[in-house]
GROMACS .gro file of C-alpha atoms in nm:
model
  190
    1UNK     CA    1   1.235  -5.370   3.015
    2UNK     CA    2   1.059  -5.130   3.220
    3UNK     CA    3   1.300  -4.913   3.281
    4UNK     CA    4   1.409  -4.841   2.942
    5UNK     CA    5   1.018  -4.771   2.885
    6UNK     CA    6   1.070  -4.576   3.161
    7UNK     CA    7   1.342  -4.395   3.018
    8UNK     CA    8   1.177  -4.318   2.628
    9UNK     CA    9   0.903  -4.204   2.857
   10UNK     CA   10   1.111  -3.953   3.036
   11UNK     CA   11   1.289  -3.849   2.707
   12UNK     CA   12   1.037  -3.891   2.444
   13UNK     CA   13   0.792  -3.621   2.739
   14UNK     CA   14   1.166  -3.439   2.731
   15UNK     CA   15   1.195  -3.418   2.364
   16UNK     CA   16   0.827  -3.265   2.380
   17UNK     CA   17   0.861  -2.980   2.634
   18UNK     CA   18   1.292  -2.844   2.409
   19UNK     CA   19   1.053  -2.853   2.142
   20UNK     CA   20   0.690  -2.624   2.307
   21UNK     CA   21   0.959  -2.461   2.478
   22UNK     CA   22   1.145  -2.344   2.132
   23UNK     CA   23   0.765  -2.304   1.977
   24UNK     CA   24   0.640  -2.025   2.247
   25UNK     CA   25   1.011  -1.856   2.184
   26UNK     CA   26   0.928  -1.825   1.874
   27UNK     CA   27   0.552  -1.711   1.877
   28UNK     CA   28   0.669  -1.427   2.179
   29UNK     CA   29   0.934  -1.294   2.013
   30UNK     CA   30   0.933  -0.934   1.967
   31UNK     CA   31   1.040  -0.986   1.544
   32UNK     CA   32   0.756  -0.909   1.319
   33UNK     CA   33   0.654  -1.167   1.079
   34UNK     CA   34   0.860  -1.222   0.723
   35UNK     CA   35   1.188  -1.043   0.641
   36UNK     CA   36   1.272  -0.615   0.596
   37UNK     CA   37   1.261  -0.506   0.320
   38UNK     CA   38   1.264  -0.187   0.067
   39UNK     CA   39   1.029  -0.192  -0.292
   40UNK     CA   40   0.782   0.041  -0.447
   41UNK     CA   41   0.373   0.170  -0.361
   42UNK     CA   42   0.190   0.194  -0.715
   43UNK     CA   43   0.257   0.597  -0.698
   44UNK     CA   44   0.644   0.462  -0.705
   45UNK     CA   45   0.724   0.618  -0.313
   46UNK     CA   46   0.956   0.335  -0.106
   47UNK     CA   47   0.734   0.143   0.065
   48UNK     CA   48   0.922  -0.093   0.329
   49UNK     CA   49   0.810  -0.353   0.641
   50UNK     CA   50   0.740  -0.089   0.818
   51UNK     CA   51   0.451  -0.048   0.590
   52UNK     CA   52   0.279  -0.344   0.856
   53UNK     CA   53   0.307  -0.291   1.095
   54UNK     CA   54   0.077   0.009   1.389
   55UNK     CA   55  -0.273  -0.141   1.230
   56UNK     CA   56  -0.363  -0.501   1.108
   57UNK     CA   57  -0.321  -0.594   0.709
   58UNK     CA   58  -0.426  -0.801   0.493
   59UNK     CA   59  -0.116  -0.926   0.227
   60UNK     CA   60  -0.226  -1.108  -0.129
   61UNK     CA   61   0.057  -1.156  -0.382
   62UNK     CA   62  -0.027  -1.113  -0.758
   63UNK     CA   63   0.014  -1.064  -1.070
   64UNK     CA   64  -0.175  -0.842  -1.332
   65UNK     CA   65  -0.215  -1.088  -1.584
   66UNK     CA   66  -0.385  -1.311  -1.380
   67UNK     CA   67  -0.657  -1.478  -1.535
   68UNK     CA   68  -0.862  -1.575  -1.249
   69UNK     CA   69  -0.771  -1.630  -0.914
   70UNK     CA   70  -0.626  -1.253  -0.907
   71UNK     CA   71  -0.860  -1.043  -0.969
   72UNK     CA   72  -1.124  -1.258  -0.799
   73UNK     CA   73  -0.968  -1.232  -0.478
   74UNK     CA   74  -0.872  -0.830  -0.544
   75UNK     CA   75  -1.238  -0.866  -0.644
   76UNK     CA   76  -1.365  -1.027  -0.265
   77UNK     CA   77  -1.053  -0.824  -0.059
   78UNK     CA   78  -1.239  -0.501  -0.124
   79UNK     CA   79  -1.578  -0.718  -0.059
   80UNK     CA   80  -1.475  -0.808   0.250
   81UNK     CA   81  -1.369  -0.484   0.414
   82UNK     CA   82  -1.707  -0.285   0.212
   83UNK     CA   83  -1.891  -0.501   0.421
   84UNK     CA   84  -1.660  -0.437   0.755
   85UNK     CA   85  -1.756  -0.099   0.778
   86UNK     CA   86  -1.595   0.113   1.063
   87UNK     CA   87  -1.509  -0.225   1.188
   88UNK     CA   88  -1.280  -0.287   0.916
   89UNK     CA   89  -1.176   0.130   0.890
   90UNK     CA   90  -0.823   0.002   0.990
   91UNK     CA   91  -0.739  -0.228   0.803
   92UNK     CA   92  -0.495  -0.175   0.526
   93UNK     CA   93  -0.454  -0.382   0.230
   94UNK     CA   94  -0.158  -0.512  -0.015
   95UNK     CA   95  -0.133  -0.644  -0.367
   96UNK     CA   96   0.265  -0.726  -0.413
   97UNK     CA   97   0.354  -0.849  -0.777
   98UNK     CA   98   0.517  -1.229  -0.824
   99UNK     CA   99   0.577  -1.072  -1.220
  100UNK     CA  100   0.752  -0.745  -1.103
  101UNK     CA  101   0.936  -0.773  -1.477
  102UNK     CA  102   0.578  -0.645  -1.614
  103UNK     CA  103   0.420  -0.552  -1.362
  104UNK     CA  104   0.493  -0.173  -1.289
  105UNK     CA  105   0.401   0.096  -1.048
  106UNK     CA  106   0.178   0.283  -1.249
  107UNK     CA  107   0.084  -0.045  -1.456
  108UNK     CA  108  -0.047  -0.232  -1.115
  109UNK     CA  109  -0.193   0.084  -0.973
  110UNK     CA  110  -0.391   0.099  -1.209
  111UNK     CA  111  -0.494  -0.244  -1.219
  112UNK     CA  112  -0.557  -0.192  -0.796
  113UNK     CA  113  -0.715   0.091  -0.880
  114UNK     CA  114  -1.017   0.007  -1.100
  115UNK     CA  115  -1.156  -0.255  -0.857
  116UNK     CA  116  -1.072  -0.042  -0.510
  117UNK     CA  117  -0.918   0.230  -0.341
  118UNK     CA  118  -0.834   0.010   0.036
  119UNK     CA  119  -0.552  -0.153  -0.124
  120UNK     CA  120  -0.238  -0.069  -0.213
  121UNK     CA  121   0.051  -0.164  -0.501
  122UNK     CA  122   0.338  -0.305  -0.465
  123UNK     CA  123   0.610  -0.379  -0.725
  124UNK     CA  124   1.004  -0.286  -0.730
  125UNK     CA  125   1.310  -0.476  -0.833
  126UNK     CA  126   1.237  -0.898  -0.990
  127UNK     CA  127   1.581  -0.996  -0.706
  128UNK     CA  128   1.353  -0.721  -0.436
  129UNK     CA  129   1.044  -0.871  -0.488
  130UNK     CA  130   1.184  -1.225  -0.494
  131UNK     CA  131   1.338  -1.192  -0.142
  132UNK     CA  132   1.109  -1.072   0.023
  133UNK     CA  133   0.802  -1.320  -0.086
  134UNK     CA  134   1.057  -1.546   0.059
  135UNK     CA  135   1.080  -1.408   0.346
  136UNK     CA  136   0.755  -1.421   0.382
  137UNK     CA  137   0.698  -1.776   0.285
  138UNK     CA  138   0.619  -1.710   0.004
  139UNK     CA  139   0.585  -1.971  -0.310
  140UNK     CA  140   0.628  -1.844  -0.720
  141UNK     CA  141   0.724  -1.969  -0.987
  142UNK     CA  142   0.768  -1.846  -1.398
  143UNK     CA  143   0.529  -2.106  -1.582
  144UNK     CA  144   0.632  -2.117  -1.997
  145UNK     CA  145   0.410  -2.097  -2.178
  146UNK     CA  146   0.317  -2.222  -2.583
  147UNK     CA  147   0.341  -1.912  -2.724
  148UNK     CA  148   0.583  -1.775  -2.585
  149UNK     CA  149   0.403  -1.628  -2.322
  150UNK     CA  150   0.430  -1.599  -1.903
  151UNK     CA  151   0.201  -1.721  -1.627
  152UNK     CA  152   0.309  -1.704  -1.252
  153UNK     CA  153   0.194  -1.990  -1.039
  154UNK     CA  154   0.193  -1.863  -0.687
  155UNK     CA  155   0.057  -1.917  -0.329
  156UNK     CA  156  -0.267  -1.816  -0.360
  157UNK     CA  157  -0.407  -1.735  -0.003
  158UNK     CA  158  -0.415  -1.353   0.196
  159UNK     CA  159  -0.198  -1.327   0.474
  160UNK     CA  160  -0.368  -1.132   0.789
  161UNK     CA  161  -0.114  -0.965   1.058
  162UNK     CA  162  -0.174  -0.779   1.365
  163UNK     CA  163  -0.037  -0.442   1.438
  164UNK     CA  164   0.280  -0.565   1.549
  165UNK     CA  165   0.369  -0.700   1.225
  166UNK     CA  166   0.294  -1.061   1.326
  167UNK     CA  167   0.143  -1.368   1.116
  168UNK     CA  168  -0.244  -1.378   1.295
  169UNK     CA  169  -0.362  -1.618   1.043
  170UNK     CA  170  -0.470  -1.710   0.585
  171UNK     CA  171  -0.749  -1.628   0.420
  172UNK     CA  172  -0.742  -1.968   0.124
  173UNK     CA  173  -0.864  -1.899  -0.217
  174UNK     CA  174  -1.205  -1.974  -0.225
  175UNK     CA  175  -1.308  -1.999   0.150
  176UNK     CA  176  -1.627  -1.890   0.219
  177UNK     CA  177  -1.657  -1.495   0.297
  178UNK     CA  178  -1.900  -1.502   0.582
  179UNK     CA  179  -1.608  -1.662   0.747
  180UNK     CA  180  -1.323  -1.427   0.565
  181UNK     CA  181  -1.543  -1.187   0.691
  182UNK     CA  182  -1.562  -1.289   1.028
  183UNK     CA  183  -1.128  -1.343   1.061
  184UNK     CA  184  -1.103  -0.972   0.906
  185UNK     CA  185  -1.314  -0.818   1.216
  186UNK     CA  186  -1.106  -1.077   1.451
  187UNK     CA  187  -0.785  -0.957   1.281
  188UNK     CA  188  -0.892  -0.599   1.379
  189UNK     CA  189  -1.013  -0.655   1.705
  190UNK     CA  190  -0.619  -0.774   1.792
   0.00000   0.00000   0.00000
């Protein structure tokens, strides 16, 4: 019995070692978070995953017909960046639509720019948006409404990427502003 127990302990330790090694490899890989993509910004210009490299980035996935979460988050993002002042100047923020069928570049640009000039709007072909969002681990789904219209369920966190495009952290919907600002300050210092 003692030998069997010892063998099980050795197997468990070896398994944990393999899992830790694989996790370490993914954490130290040269690949940026997400997937390659080619979409358009709010001015209709091509934008790719390279826009998230060379500086810290804050990404939010939402849509212009959102009744509460998206306009609130956009407003809060602007406030957080303003609160950082010079400390946050190098952070670039992005609002990526999860409703590209309605959110044209012009509409999305007007929506974002009515709140802030610090956030770049991103949209594009619905299939390309879906592939990009999926590659970033973003959930979204169209929900039909009784009046024939629809809304979108979606991930409501802000994703923080370092200057290499690597995932660093998230800011959750409704998170304390002081905590959000501190996360952005840490991101800027990375």
